[in-house]
Coordinates of C-alpha atoms in Angstrom, one line a residue:
M1 CA 0.0 0.0 0.0
K2 CA 1.3 3.4 -0.9
S3 CA 2.1 5.9 1.8
H4 CA 0.0 9.1 1.6
S5 CA 2.3 11.2 3.9
W6 CA 1.4 14.4 2.1
L7 CA -2.4 14.1 2.8
T8 CA -2.3 14.6 6.5
P9 CA -0.3 17.8 6.5
L10 CA -2.5 19.2 3.7
V11 CA -5.7 18.6 5.7
V12 CA -4.2 20.0 8.8
L13 CA -3.0 23.1 6.9
L14 CA -6.4 23.6 5.4
A15 CA -8.0 23.2 8.8
I16 CA -5.7 25.8 10.3
I17 CA -6.4 28.3 7.5
G18 CA -10.1 27.7 7.4
I19 CA -10.6 27.8 11.2
G20 CA -8.3 30.8 11.5
F21 CA -10.2 32.7 8.9
A22 CA -13.6 31.8 10.4
L23 CA -12.7 32.7 14.0
T24 CA -11.0 35.9 13.2
S25 CA -13.3 37.2 10.5
H26 CA -16.0 39.7 11.1
T27 CA -18.4 38.0 8.7
T28 CA -21.6 36.3 9.9
V29 CA -22.4 32.8 8.7
I30 CA -26.2 32.3 8.6
V31 CA -27.8 28.9 8.3
N32 CA -31.6 28.5 8.3
G33 CA -31.9 32.1 9.6
Q34 CA -29.7 31.4 12.7
P35 CA -26.2 33.0 12.9
L36 CA -23.3 30.5 13.5
D37 CA -20.6 31.2 16.0
G38 CA -17.8 29.3 17.7
V39 CA -17.1 25.8 16.5
E40 CA -19.9 25.7 14.0
K41 CA -18.6 28.9 12.3
A42 CA -15.0 27.4 12.3
L43 CA -16.2 24.2 10.7
A44 CA -18.2 26.1 8.1
G45 CA -15.0 28.1 7.4
F46 CA -12.9 24.9 7.1
A47 CA -15.3 23.3 4.6
G48 CA -14.8 25.9 1.9
P49 CA -11.0 25.5 1.4
L50 CA -11.3 21.7 1.8
L51 CA -13.9 21.5 -1.0
A52 CA -11.9 23.8 -3.2
V53 CA -8.8 21.7 -3.0
L54 CA -10.9 18.5 -3.5
F55 CA -12.5 20.0 -6.6
V56 CA -9.1 21.1 -8.0
V57 CA -7.6 17.6 -7.5
V58 CA -10.6 15.9 -9.2
G59 CA -10.5 18.4 -12.1
V60 CA -6.8 17.8 -12.6
V61 CA -7.3 14.0 -12.6
L62 CA -10.2 14.3 -15.1
G63 CA -8.2 16.7 -17.3
T64 CA -5.2 14.2 -17.2
L65 CA -7.4 11.3 -18.2
A66 CA -8.9 13.4 -21.1
F67 CA -5.4 14.3 -22.4
I68 CA -4.3 10.7 -22.1
G69 CA -7.3 9.5 -24.1
A70 CA -6.8 12.2 -26.8
S71 CA -3.0 11.4 -27.1
L72 CA -3.8 7.7 -27.5
I73 CA -6.2 8.4 -30.3
F74 CA -3.7 10.7 -32.0
L75 CA -0.9 8.1 -31.5
G76 CA -3.1 5.5 -33.3
I77 CA -3.8 7.9 -36.2
F78 CA -0.2 8.7 -36.6
A79 CA 0.9 5.1 -36.4
F80 CA -1.6 4.1 -39.1
F81 CA -0.5 7.0 -41.3
F82 CA 3.2 6.2 -41.0
V83 CA 2.8 2.5 -41.4
S84 CA 0.7 3.1 -44.5
L85 CA 3.3 5.5 -45.8
A86 CA 6.0 2.9 -45.2
F87 CA 4.1 0.3 -47.2
M88 CA 3.6 2.8 -50.0
V89 CA 7.3 3.5 -50.1
A90 CA 8.5 -0.1 -49.8
P91 CA 5.7 -2.5 -50.7
S92 CA 8.1 -5.4 -50.4
L93 CA 7.8 -5.0 -46.6
L94 CA 4.2 -6.1 -46.5
P95 CA 4.7 -9.9 -46.7
W96 CA 7.4 -9.7 -43.9
V97 CA 5.1 -7.6 -41.6
L98 CA 2.1 -9.9 -42.3
G99 CA 4.3 -13.0 -41.6
I100 CA 5.5 -11.6 -38.3
L101 CA 1.9 -10.6 -37.3
A102 CA 0.7 -14.1 -38.2
L103 CA 3.5 -15.7 -36.1
V104 CA 2.6 -13.4 -33.1
W105 CA -1.1 -14.4 -33.6
V106 CA -0.3 -18.1 -33.6
M107 CA 2.0 -17.8 -30.5
R108 CA -0.7 -15.9 -28.7
K109 CA -3.3 -18.6 -29.5
K110 CA -0.9 -21.2 -28.0
D111 CA -0.4 -19.2 -24.9
K112 CA -4.1 -18.8 -24.4
A113 CA -4.7 -22.5 -24.8
R114 CA -2.0 -23.3 -22.2
S115 CA -3.4 -20.8 -19.7
R116 CA -6.8 -22.5 -19.8
H117 CA -5.5 -25.8 -18.5

């Protein structure tokens, strides 16, 4: 299991910032018509920065996954283009490449049959 040693200091830092802002600010937090003070006000002040960091992390992860997906699509398009270009330039390569692919396919079939038993 990986160690998440960075997570605890981050949560503590956010708690200190949020609670410090909430306890020292002159703003009034009102929930259901009742003003909050003391611990409730501090917890409400802590929730904002915590959710902001959580949303930023989730956004970065989703953005990374989107870029990875797009790069794989572009990689496939470029690979198809350059392989097609190589076959146009040197059509004598086609039987060799098809032979290698057939050999890989047969070896893969044998490995699958062995793994079933």
